[in-house]
PDB file of C-alpha atoms in Angstrom:
ATOM      1  CA  MET A  22       0.000   0.000   0.000  1.00  0.00           C
ATOM      2  CA  PRO A  23       1.211   3.535  -0.661  1.00  0.00           C
ATOM      3  CA  GLY A  24       2.565   5.286   2.372  1.00  0.00           C
ATOM      4  CA  PRO A  25       1.112   8.515   3.834  1.00  0.00           C
ATOM      5  CA  ASP A  26       4.101  10.525   2.550  1.00  0.00           C
ATOM      6  CA  ARG A  27       3.350   9.756  -1.086  1.00  0.00           C
ATOM      7  CA  PRO A  28       1.126  12.065  -3.180  1.00  0.00           C
ATOM      8  CA  LEU A  29      -2.229  10.474  -3.898  1.00  0.00           C
ATOM      9  CA  ALA A  30      -3.633  12.232  -6.945  1.00  0.00           C
ATOM     10  CA  PRO A  31      -6.815  10.477  -8.077  1.00  0.00           C
ATOM     11  CA  ARG A  32      -6.761   8.863 -11.474  1.00  0.00           C
ATOM     12  CA  ALA A  33      -9.154  10.036 -14.150  1.00  0.00           C
ATOM     13  CA  LYS A  34     -12.507   8.376 -14.540  1.00  0.00           C
ATOM     14  CA  THR A  35     -12.346   5.541 -17.060  1.00  0.00           C
ATOM     15  CA  ALA A  36     -14.638   4.982 -20.019  1.00  0.00           C
ATOM     16  CA  GLY A  37     -15.190   1.887 -22.099  1.00  0.00           C
ATOM     17  CA  PRO A  38     -15.869  -1.600 -20.749  1.00  0.00           C
ATOM     18  CA  ARG A  39     -16.890  -2.417 -17.203  1.00  0.00           C
ATOM     19  CA  ARG A  40     -13.714  -3.186 -15.262  1.00  0.00           C
ATOM     20  CA  ILE A  41     -14.272  -5.579 -12.365  1.00  0.00           C
ATOM     21  CA  ALA A  42     -11.529  -6.870 -10.064  1.00  0.00           C
ATOM     22  CA  LEU A  43     -12.199 -10.211  -8.394  1.00  0.00           C
ATOM     23  CA  ALA A  44     -10.296 -10.011  -5.149  1.00  0.00           C
ATOM     24  CA  ASN A  45     -10.020 -11.612  -1.755  1.00  0.00           C
ATOM     25  CA  GLN A  46      -6.793 -11.738   0.237  1.00  0.00           C
ATOM     26  CA  LYS A  47      -7.756 -15.187   1.490  1.00  0.00           C
ATOM     27  CA  GLY A  48      -6.902 -18.103  -0.792  1.00  0.00           C
ATOM     28  CA  GLY A  49      -9.114 -21.054  -1.604  1.00  0.00           C
ATOM     29  CA  VAL A  50     -12.382 -19.109  -1.713  1.00  0.00           C
ATOM     30  CA  GLY A  51     -13.273 -19.820  -5.346  1.00  0.00           C
ATOM     31  CA  LYS A  52     -12.011 -16.502  -6.702  1.00  0.00           C
ATOM     32  CA  THR A  53     -10.350 -17.841  -9.847  1.00  0.00           C
ATOM     33  CA  THR A  54     -13.141 -20.354 -10.415  1.00  0.00           C
ATOM     34  CA  THR A  55     -15.629 -17.497 -10.238  1.00  0.00           C
ATOM     35  CA  ALA A  56     -13.548 -15.378 -12.630  1.00  0.00           C
ATOM     36  CA  ILE A  57     -13.302 -18.166 -15.217  1.00  0.00           C
ATOM     37  CA  ASN A  58     -16.912 -19.258 -15.109  1.00  0.00           C
ATOM     38  CA  MET A  59     -18.490 -15.841 -14.835  1.00  0.00           C
ATOM     39  CA  ALA A  60     -16.382 -14.699 -17.802  1.00  0.00           C
ATOM     40  CA  THR A  61     -17.535 -17.753 -19.740  1.00  0.00           C
ATOM     41  CA  ALA A  62     -21.187 -17.160 -18.905  1.00  0.00           C
ATOM     42  CA  LEU A  63     -20.965 -13.456 -19.783  1.00  0.00           C
ATOM     43  CA  SER A  64     -19.306 -14.254 -23.114  1.00  0.00           C
ATOM     44  CA  THR A  65     -22.500 -15.843 -24.409  1.00  0.00           C
ATOM     45  CA  THR A  66     -23.961 -12.343 -24.844  1.00  0.00           C
ATOM     46  CA  LYS A  67     -21.049  -9.958 -24.176  1.00  0.00           C
ATOM     47  CA  ARG A  68     -17.449  -9.529 -25.269  1.00  0.00           C
ATOM     48  CA  VAL A  69     -15.185 -10.320 -22.318  1.00  0.00           C
ATOM     49  CA  LEU A  70     -11.482  -9.961 -21.545  1.00  0.00           C
ATOM     50  CA  LEU A  71     -10.052 -11.848 -18.564  1.00  0.00           C
ATOM     51  CA  LEU A  72      -6.766 -10.553 -17.108  1.00  0.00           C
ATOM     52  CA  ASP A  73      -4.823 -13.200 -15.170  1.00  0.00           C
ATOM     53  CA  LEU A  74      -2.885 -11.205 -12.564  1.00  0.00           C
ATOM     54  CA  ASP A  75      -2.150 -14.130 -10.236  1.00  0.00           C
ATOM     55  CA  PRO A  76       1.408 -15.555 -10.460  1.00  0.00           C
ATOM     56  CA  GLN A  77      -0.085 -19.012  -9.933  1.00  0.00           C
ATOM     57  CA  GLY A  78      -1.735 -18.587 -13.332  1.00  0.00           C
ATOM     58  CA  ASN A  79      -4.740 -20.730 -12.463  1.00  0.00           C
ATOM     59  CA  ALA A  80      -7.120 -18.689 -14.616  1.00  0.00           C
ATOM     60  CA  SER A  81      -4.881 -19.320 -17.620  1.00  0.00           C
ATOM     61  CA  THR A  82      -4.697 -23.046 -16.855  1.00  0.00           C
ATOM     62  CA  GLY A  83      -8.454 -23.177 -16.285  1.00  0.00           C
ATOM     63  CA  LEU A  84      -9.011 -21.780 -19.778  1.00  0.00           C
ATOM     64  CA  GLY A  85      -6.785 -24.419 -21.327  1.00  0.00           C
ATOM     65  CA  VAL A  86      -3.478 -22.505 -21.585  1.00  0.00           C
ATOM     66  CA  PRO A  87      -0.755 -24.577 -19.858  1.00  0.00           C
ATOM     67  CA  ARG A  88       2.236 -22.822 -18.342  1.00  0.00           C
ATOM     68  CA  ASN A  89       4.638 -23.892 -21.110  1.00  0.00           C
ATOM     69  CA  GLU A  90       2.421 -22.340 -23.814  1.00  0.00           C
ATOM     70  CA  ARG A  91       1.658 -18.935 -22.331  1.00  0.00           C
ATOM     71  CA  GLY A  92       4.423 -16.773 -23.712  1.00  0.00           C
ATOM     72  CA  GLU A  93       4.267 -13.120 -22.704  1.00  0.00           C
ATOM     73  CA  GLY A  94       1.302 -11.842 -20.737  1.00  0.00           C
ATOM     74  CA  SER A  95       0.502  -9.756 -17.676  1.00  0.00           C
ATOM     75  CA  TYR A  96       4.151  -9.423 -16.591  1.00  0.00           C
ATOM     76  CA  ALA A  97       5.088  -7.969 -19.975  1.00  0.00           C
ATOM     77  CA  LEU A  98       2.163  -5.548 -19.697  1.00  0.00           C
ATOM     78  CA  LEU A  99       3.019  -4.369 -16.171  1.00  0.00           C
ATOM     79  CA  VAL A 100       6.812  -4.386 -16.243  1.00  0.00           C
ATOM     80  CA  GLY A 101       7.830  -4.646 -19.890  1.00  0.00           C
ATOM     81  CA  ASP A 102       5.584  -1.859 -21.203  1.00  0.00           C
ATOM     82  CA  ARG A 103       4.196  -4.076 -23.964  1.00  0.00           C
ATOM     83  CA  SER A 104       0.804  -3.059 -25.331  1.00  0.00           C
ATOM     84  CA  LEU A 105      -2.354  -4.866 -24.309  1.00  0.00           C
ATOM     85  CA  GLY A 106      -3.320  -5.575 -27.905  1.00  0.00           C
ATOM     86  CA  ASP A 107      -0.044  -7.410 -28.517  1.00  0.00           C
ATOM     87  CA  LEU A 108      -0.454  -9.710 -25.518  1.00  0.00           C
ATOM     88  CA  ILE A 109      -4.064 -10.852 -25.347  1.00  0.00           C
ATOM     89  CA  ARG A 110      -5.034 -14.116 -26.972  1.00  0.00           C
ATOM     90  CA  PRO A 111      -8.348 -15.748 -27.830  1.00  0.00           C
ATOM     91  CA  SER A 112      -9.545 -18.556 -25.596  1.00  0.00           C
ATOM     92  CA  LYS A 113     -11.367 -21.672 -26.743  1.00  0.00           C
ATOM     93  CA  ILE A 114     -14.587 -19.842 -25.904  1.00  0.00           C
ATOM     94  CA  PRO A 115     -16.074 -17.465 -28.510  1.00  0.00           C
ATOM     95  CA  GLY A 116     -16.342 -13.954 -27.115  1.00  0.00           C
ATOM     96  CA  LEU A 117     -13.760 -14.522 -24.358  1.00  0.00           C
ATOM     97  CA  ASP A 118     -10.133 -13.378 -24.664  1.00  0.00           C
ATOM     98  CA  LEU A 119      -7.340 -13.832 -22.148  1.00  0.00           C
ATOM     99  CA  LEU A 120      -4.268 -11.970 -20.962  1.00  0.00           C
ATOM    100  CA  PRO A 121      -2.343 -14.937 -19.543  1.00  0.00           C
ATOM    101  CA  ALA A 122      -0.111 -14.898 -16.476  1.00  0.00           C
ATOM    102  CA  ASP A 123       3.351 -15.417 -17.890  1.00  0.00           C
ATOM    103  CA  ASN A 124       6.036 -17.278 -15.978  1.00  0.00           C
ATOM    104  CA  ASP A 125       7.857 -14.111 -14.845  1.00  0.00           C
ATOM    105  CA  LEU A 126       4.831 -12.623 -13.087  1.00  0.00           C
ATOM    106  CA  ALA A 127       5.996 -13.904  -9.680  1.00  0.00           C
ATOM    107  CA  GLY A 128       8.801 -11.341  -9.763  1.00  0.00           C
ATOM    108  CA  ALA A 129       6.643  -8.414 -10.823  1.00  0.00           C
ATOM    109  CA  GLU A 130       5.884  -7.102  -7.349  1.00  0.00           C
ATOM    110  CA  ILE A 131       9.569  -6.905  -6.441  1.00  0.00           C
ATOM    111  CA  GLU A 132      10.443  -5.149  -9.695  1.00  0.00           C
ATOM    112  CA  MET A 133       7.542  -2.694  -9.479  1.00  0.00           C
ATOM    113  CA  VAL A 134       8.527  -1.467  -6.001  1.00  0.00           C
ATOM    114  CA  ALA A 135      11.185   0.823  -7.464  1.00  0.00           C
ATOM    115  CA  MET A 136       9.041   2.017 -10.372  1.00  0.00           C
ATOM    116  CA  GLU A 137       7.361   5.381 -10.644  1.00  0.00           C
ATOM    117  CA  ASP A 138       3.564   5.211 -10.203  1.00  0.00           C
ATOM    118  CA  ARG A 139       3.954   1.559  -9.281  1.00  0.00           C
ATOM    119  CA  GLU A 140       0.333   1.222  -8.175  1.00  0.00           C
ATOM    120  CA  ARG A 141      -0.931   2.641 -11.511  1.00  0.00           C
ATOM    121  CA  ARG A 142       0.984   0.436 -13.942  1.00  0.00           C
ATOM    122  CA  LEU A 143      -2.080  -1.564 -14.968  1.00  0.00           C
ATOM    123  CA  ALA A 144      -4.392   1.449 -15.189  1.00  0.00           C
ATOM    124  CA  GLN A 145      -1.887   3.274 -17.379  1.00  0.00           C
ATOM    125  CA  ALA A 146      -1.389   0.221 -19.603  1.00  0.00           C
ATOM    126  CA  LEU A 147      -5.139  -0.135 -20.133  1.00  0.00           C
ATOM    127  CA  ASP A 148      -5.647   3.570 -20.743  1.00  0.00           C
ATOM    128  CA  ARG A 149      -2.877   3.574 -23.361  1.00  0.00           C
ATOM    129  CA  ASP A 150      -4.810   1.134 -25.545  1.00  0.00           C
ATOM    130  CA  PRO A 151      -8.406   2.385 -25.862  1.00  0.00           C
ATOM    131  CA  ALA A 152      -8.781   0.787 -29.294  1.00  0.00           C
ATOM    132  CA  THR A 153      -8.208  -2.682 -27.864  1.00  0.00           C
ATOM    133  CA  LEU A 154     -10.418  -2.043 -24.845  1.00  0.00           C
ATOM    134  CA  SER A 155     -13.236  -0.822 -27.085  1.00  0.00           C
ATOM    135  CA  ARG A 156     -13.649  -4.371 -28.372  1.00  0.00           C
ATOM    136  CA  TYR A 157     -14.939  -5.529 -24.966  1.00  0.00           C
ATOM    137  CA  ASP A 158     -17.985  -5.008 -22.779  1.00  0.00           C
ATOM    138  CA  TYR A 159     -16.386  -6.441 -19.626  1.00  0.00           C
ATOM    139  CA  VAL A 160     -12.832  -6.680 -18.349  1.00  0.00           C
ATOM    140  CA  LEU A 161     -12.482  -9.081 -15.417  1.00  0.00           C
ATOM    141  CA  MET A 162      -9.270  -9.103 -13.380  1.00  0.00           C
ATOM    142  CA  ASP A 163      -8.334 -12.225 -11.432  1.00  0.00           C
ATOM    143  CA  CYS A 164      -6.162 -11.061  -8.518  1.00  0.00           C
ATOM    144  CA  PRO A 165      -3.725 -13.057  -6.380  1.00  0.00           C
ATOM    145  CA  PRO A 166      -4.823 -14.067  -2.861  1.00  0.00           C
ATOM    146  CA  SER A 167      -2.991 -11.167  -1.220  1.00  0.00           C
ATOM    147  CA  LEU A 168      -3.171  -7.399  -0.867  1.00  0.00           C
ATOM    148  CA  GLY A 169       0.177  -6.708  -2.550  1.00  0.00           C
ATOM    149  CA  LEU A 170       1.077  -4.567  -5.538  1.00  0.00           C
ATOM    150  CA  LEU A 171      -0.591  -6.807  -8.127  1.00  0.00           C
ATOM    151  CA  THR A 172      -3.940  -6.627  -6.357  1.00  0.00           C
ATOM    152  CA  LEU A 173      -3.470  -2.907  -5.710  1.00  0.00           C
ATOM    153  CA  ASN A 174      -2.859  -2.352  -9.429  1.00  0.00           C
ATOM    154  CA  ALA A 175      -6.111  -4.146 -10.231  1.00  0.00           C
ATOM    155  CA  LEU A 176      -8.051  -2.075  -7.679  1.00  0.00           C
ATOM    156  CA  VAL A 177      -6.660   1.181  -9.037  1.00  0.00           C
ATOM    157  CA  ALA A 178      -7.546   0.139 -12.604  1.00  0.00           C
ATOM    158  CA  ALA A 179     -11.011  -1.229 -11.768  1.00  0.00           C
ATOM    159  CA  GLN A 180     -14.365   0.453 -11.409  1.00  0.00           C
ATOM    160  CA  SER A 181     -15.600  -2.076  -8.875  1.00  0.00           C
ATOM    161  CA  VAL A 182     -14.588  -5.089  -6.804  1.00  0.00           C
ATOM    162  CA  LEU A 183     -16.388  -8.407  -6.696  1.00  0.00           C
ATOM    163  CA  VAL A 184     -15.479 -10.443  -3.620  1.00  0.00           C
ATOM    164  CA  PRO A 185     -15.997 -14.223  -3.682  1.00  0.00           C
ATOM    165  CA  LEU A 186     -16.534 -15.277  -0.085  1.00  0.00           C
ATOM    166  CA  GLN A 187     -16.397 -18.840   1.170  1.00  0.00           C
ATOM    167  CA  THR A 188     -19.155 -19.556   3.668  1.00  0.00           C
ATOM    168  CA  GLU A 189     -16.938 -20.422   6.614  1.00  0.00           C
ATOM    169  CA  PHE A 190     -16.140 -18.873   9.998  1.00  0.00           C
ATOM    170  CA  PHE A 191     -12.992 -16.931   9.068  1.00  0.00           C
ATOM    171  CA  ALA A 192     -14.668 -15.386   6.026  1.00  0.00           C
ATOM    172  CA  LEU A 193     -16.134 -12.546   8.078  1.00  0.00           C
ATOM    173  CA  GLU A 194     -12.663 -11.379   9.154  1.00  0.00           C
ATOM    174  CA  GLY A 195     -11.481 -11.475   5.557  1.00  0.00           C
ATOM    175  CA  ILE A 196     -14.363  -9.451   4.166  1.00  0.00           C
ATOM    176  CA  SER A 197     -13.848  -6.741   6.788  1.00  0.00           C
ATOM    177  CA  GLN A 198     -10.218  -6.420   5.751  1.00  0.00           C
ATOM    178  CA  MET A 199     -11.200  -6.326   2.082  1.00  0.00           C
ATOM    179  CA  THR A 200     -13.714  -3.514   2.586  1.00  0.00           C
ATOM    180  CA  ARG A 201     -11.124  -1.495   4.517  1.00  0.00           C
ATOM    181  CA  THR A 202      -8.723  -1.981   1.612  1.00  0.00           C
ATOM    182  CA  VAL A 203     -11.332  -0.738  -0.879  1.00  0.00           C
ATOM    183  CA  ASP A 204     -11.834   2.379   1.269  1.00  0.00           C
ATOM    184  CA  ARG A 205      -8.083   3.039   1.328  1.00  0.00           C
ATOM    185  CA  VAL A 206      -7.695   2.559  -2.417  1.00  0.00           C
ATOM    186  CA  LYS A 207     -10.406   5.164  -3.019  1.00  0.00           C
ATOM    187  CA  ARG A 208      -7.732   7.787  -2.308  1.00  0.00           C
ATOM    188  CA  LEU A 209      -6.089   6.626  -5.538  1.00  0.00           C
ATOM    189  CA  ASN A 210      -9.235   5.637  -7.417  1.00  0.00           C
ATOM    190  CA  PRO A 211     -12.233   7.595  -6.093  1.00  0.00           C
ATOM    191  CA  GLY A 212     -14.617   5.814  -8.454  1.00  0.00           C
ATOM    192  CA  LEU A 213     -13.901   2.375  -6.979  1.00  0.00           C
ATOM    193  CA  SER A 214     -16.886   0.678  -5.378  1.00  0.00           C
ATOM    194  CA  LEU A 215     -17.729  -2.662  -3.844  1.00  0.00           C
ATOM    195  CA  ASP A 216     -19.636  -4.315  -6.672  1.00  0.00           C
ATOM    196  CA  GLY A 217     -20.841  -7.084  -4.444  1.00  0.00           C
ATOM    197  CA  ILE A 218     -20.101 -10.249  -2.508  1.00  0.00           C
ATOM    198  CA  VAL A 219     -20.629 -13.722  -3.935  1.00  0.00           C
ATOM    199  CA  LEU A 220     -21.093 -16.566  -1.470  1.00  0.00           C
ATOM    200  CA  THR A 221     -19.131 -19.599  -2.664  1.00  0.00           C
ATOM    201  CA  MET A 222     -18.647 -23.249  -1.654  1.00  0.00           C
ATOM    202  CA  PHE A 223     -22.025 -23.160   0.024  1.00  0.00           C
ATOM    203  CA  ASP A 224     -23.086 -26.438   1.616  1.00  0.00           C
ATOM    204  CA  ARG A 225     -26.763 -26.551   2.482  1.00  0.00           C
ATOM    205  CA  ARG A 226     -26.156 -29.577   4.696  1.00  0.00           C
ATOM    206  CA  ASN A 227     -23.863 -27.499   6.889  1.00  0.00           C
ATOM    207  CA  ASN A 228     -25.473 -25.212   9.471  1.00  0.00           C
ATOM    208  CA  LEU A 229     -22.329 -23.077   9.524  1.00  0.00           C
ATOM    209  CA  SER A 230     -22.790 -22.161   5.855  1.00  0.00           C
ATOM    210  CA  GLU A 231     -26.302 -20.945   6.624  1.00  0.00           C
ATOM    211  CA  LEU A 232     -25.113 -18.949   9.649  1.00  0.00           C
ATOM    212  CA  VAL A 233     -22.263 -17.254   7.776  1.00  0.00           C
ATOM    213  CA  ALA A 234     -24.553 -16.419   4.845  1.00  0.00           C
ATOM    214  CA  ARG A 235     -27.104 -14.925   7.219  1.00  0.00           C
ATOM    215  CA  ASP A 236     -24.458 -12.802   8.985  1.00  0.00           C
ATOM    216  CA  VAL A 237     -22.978 -11.518   5.728  1.00  0.00           C
ATOM    217  CA  ARG A 238     -26.411 -10.636   4.334  1.00  0.00           C
ATOM    218  CA  SER A 239     -27.481  -8.898   7.521  1.00  0.00           C
ATOM    219  CA  PHE A 240     -24.405  -6.648   7.428  1.00  0.00           C
ATOM    220  CA  PHE A 241     -23.928  -6.020   3.678  1.00  0.00           C
ATOM    221  CA  LYS A 242     -27.625  -6.169   2.694  1.00  0.00           C
ATOM    222  CA  ASP A 243     -28.200  -6.006  -1.069  1.00  0.00           C
ATOM    223  CA  ARG A 244     -24.478  -5.920  -1.813  1.00  0.00           C
ATOM    224  CA  VAL A 245     -24.565  -9.684  -1.389  1.00  0.00           C
ATOM    225  CA  TYR A 246     -25.631 -11.413  -4.595  1.00  0.00           C
ATOM    226  CA  ASP A 247     -28.779 -13.506  -4.417  1.00  0.00           C
ATOM    227  CA  THR A 248     -27.042 -16.255  -6.387  1.00  0.00           C
ATOM    228  CA  VAL A 249     -25.069 -18.673  -4.216  1.00  0.00           C
ATOM    229  CA  ILE A 250     -22.361 -20.945  -5.629  1.00  0.00           C
ATOM    230  CA  PRO A 251     -22.746 -24.446  -4.144  1.00  0.00           C
ATOM    231  CA  ARG A 252     -19.937 -26.803  -3.240  1.00  0.00           C
ATOM    232  CA  ASN A 253     -19.900 -29.030  -6.312  1.00  0.00           C
ATOM    233  CA  ILE A 254     -17.516 -31.771  -7.459  1.00  0.00           C
ATOM    234  CA  ARG A 255     -17.893 -30.857 -11.148  1.00  0.00           C
ATOM    235  CA  VAL A 256     -16.618 -27.342 -10.410  1.00  0.00           C
ATOM    236  CA  SER A 257     -13.527 -28.875  -8.790  1.00  0.00           C
ATOM    237  CA  GLU A 258     -12.920 -31.321 -11.637  1.00  0.00           C
ATOM    238  CA  ALA A 259     -13.238 -28.885 -14.551  1.00  0.00           C
ATOM    239  CA  PRO A 260      -9.851 -27.044 -14.226  1.00  0.00           C
ATOM    240  CA  SER A 261      -7.902 -30.298 -14.561  1.00  0.00           C
ATOM    241  CA  HIS A 262      -9.424 -30.591 -18.035  1.00  0.00           C
ATOM    242  CA  GLY A 263      -8.562 -26.976 -18.921  1.00  0.00           C
ATOM    243  CA  LEU A 264     -12.246 -26.111 -19.115  1.00  0.00           C
ATOM    244  CA  PRO A 265     -14.717 -23.888 -17.281  1.00  0.00           C
ATOM    245  CA  VAL A 266     -17.398 -25.974 -15.603  1.00  0.00           C
ATOM    246  CA  LEU A 267     -19.913 -24.483 -18.061  1.00  0.00           C
ATOM    247  CA  LEU A 268     -18.174 -26.435 -20.824  1.00  0.00           C
ATOM    248  CA  TYR A 269     -17.203 -29.436 -18.705  1.00  0.00           C
ATOM    249  CA  ASP A 270     -20.726 -30.131 -17.428  1.00  0.00           C
ATOM    250  CA  VAL A 271     -23.237 -27.382 -18.125  1.00  0.00           C
ATOM    251  CA  ARG A 272     -26.039 -29.306 -16.403  1.00  0.00           C
ATOM    252  CA  SER A 273     -24.192 -29.490 -13.083  1.00  0.00           C
ATOM    253  CA  ALA A 274     -25.381 -27.425 -10.134  1.00  0.00           C
ATOM    254  CA  GLY A 275     -22.153 -25.403 -10.165  1.00  0.00           C
ATOM    255  CA  ALA A 276     -22.445 -24.501 -13.858  1.00  0.00           C
ATOM    256  CA  GLN A 277     -26.071 -23.479 -13.484  1.00  0.00           C
ATOM    257  CA  ALA A 278     -25.186 -21.304 -10.503  1.00  0.00           C
ATOM    258  CA  TYR A 279     -22.545 -19.418 -12.488  1.00  0.00           C
ATOM    259  CA  ILE A 280     -24.999 -18.874 -15.336  1.00  0.00           C
ATOM    260  CA  GLN A 281     -27.404 -17.374 -12.802  1.00  0.00           C
ATOM    261  CA  LEU A 282     -24.611 -15.257 -11.296  1.00  0.00           C
ATOM    262  CA  ALA A 283     -23.721 -13.742 -14.668  1.00  0.00           C
ATOM    263  CA  ALA A 284     -27.395 -13.032 -15.350  1.00  0.00           C
ATOM    264  CA  GLU A 285     -27.711 -11.333 -11.961  1.00  0.00           C
ATOM    265  CA  LEU A 286     -24.627  -9.205 -12.659  1.00  0.00           C
ATOM    266  CA  LEU A 287     -26.157  -8.046 -15.949  1.00  0.00           C
ATOM    267  CA  ARG A 288     -29.477  -7.263 -14.223  1.00  0.00           C
ATOM    268  CA  ARG A 289     -27.702  -5.221 -11.564  1.00  0.00           C
ATOM    269  CA  ASP A 290     -25.744  -3.317 -14.197  1.00  0.00           C
ATOM    270  CA  ARG A 291     -28.931  -2.512 -16.132  1.00  0.00           C
ATOM    271  CA  ALA A 292     -30.581  -1.299 -12.947  1.00  0.00           C
ATOM    272  CA  ARG A 293     -27.610   0.967 -12.129  1.00  0.00           C
ATOM    273  CA  ALA A 294     -27.655   2.360 -15.667  1.00  0.00           C
ATOM    274  CA  LYS A 295     -31.356   3.226 -15.324  1.00  0.00           C
ATOM    275  CA  GLU A 296     -30.717   4.943 -11.992  1.00  0.00           C
ATOM    276  CA  ARG A 297     -27.944   7.062 -13.498  1.00  0.00           C
ATOM    277  CA  ALA A 298     -30.141   7.975 -16.470  1.00  0.00           C
ATOM    278  CA  ALA A 299     -33.096   8.974 -14.281  1.00  0.00           C
TER     279      ALA A 299
END
């Protein structure tokens, strides 16, 4: 995070596609799975770009791009000053393109520490290529499970944050930390908002899942999506085949939930657009 001695001039308001960062500093909450499958579901009616900003590169693997085939990607964009249009690649899914996580991304945070405007590298890279961005309706950013420079870059470049939240006891601590982070980043990106919270790995047989869901909804109200992602074996199996669960088994409960989640996101966006127009 930027220190208090650093100037914090807000970045200009962005135009073009909706930019959504999927972030949660806690790992294993279904963040990447949500990014992959929501992007896939959205691509049936919208043009979508998925940015893999996690050094683990699971979003790239989950879309069928193994580590040895990735070439240059998000590291080259953030550190190498390559243009977005030169680095994105089509996925197997019509309407969905990918900026893969290249193998050097693990070193990006260390290298960016000494760079000028280190927290704005992604925002500047996106803003330099409006022609490429104009091809998309949604840009989804899959962040690493931490609050380091890669996640900070996504939050500064995004318009909103979507937080996948596993329905377990420690989730409530994590979401509090995430909302505090969003508030801090607003000094750099005043337009940033909490898009919503998606409850993941929900087990209806487990009373704890119900209790956590109830607590989160009572505190965050309508910021919590109505759609709940169930714990589902097909969702877990799909990445090993390099496929989103929507292609691996579209009839599964997990796939159907992600289709509903994407539809709910579109409904919410239409409702916000009407409110702004009124």
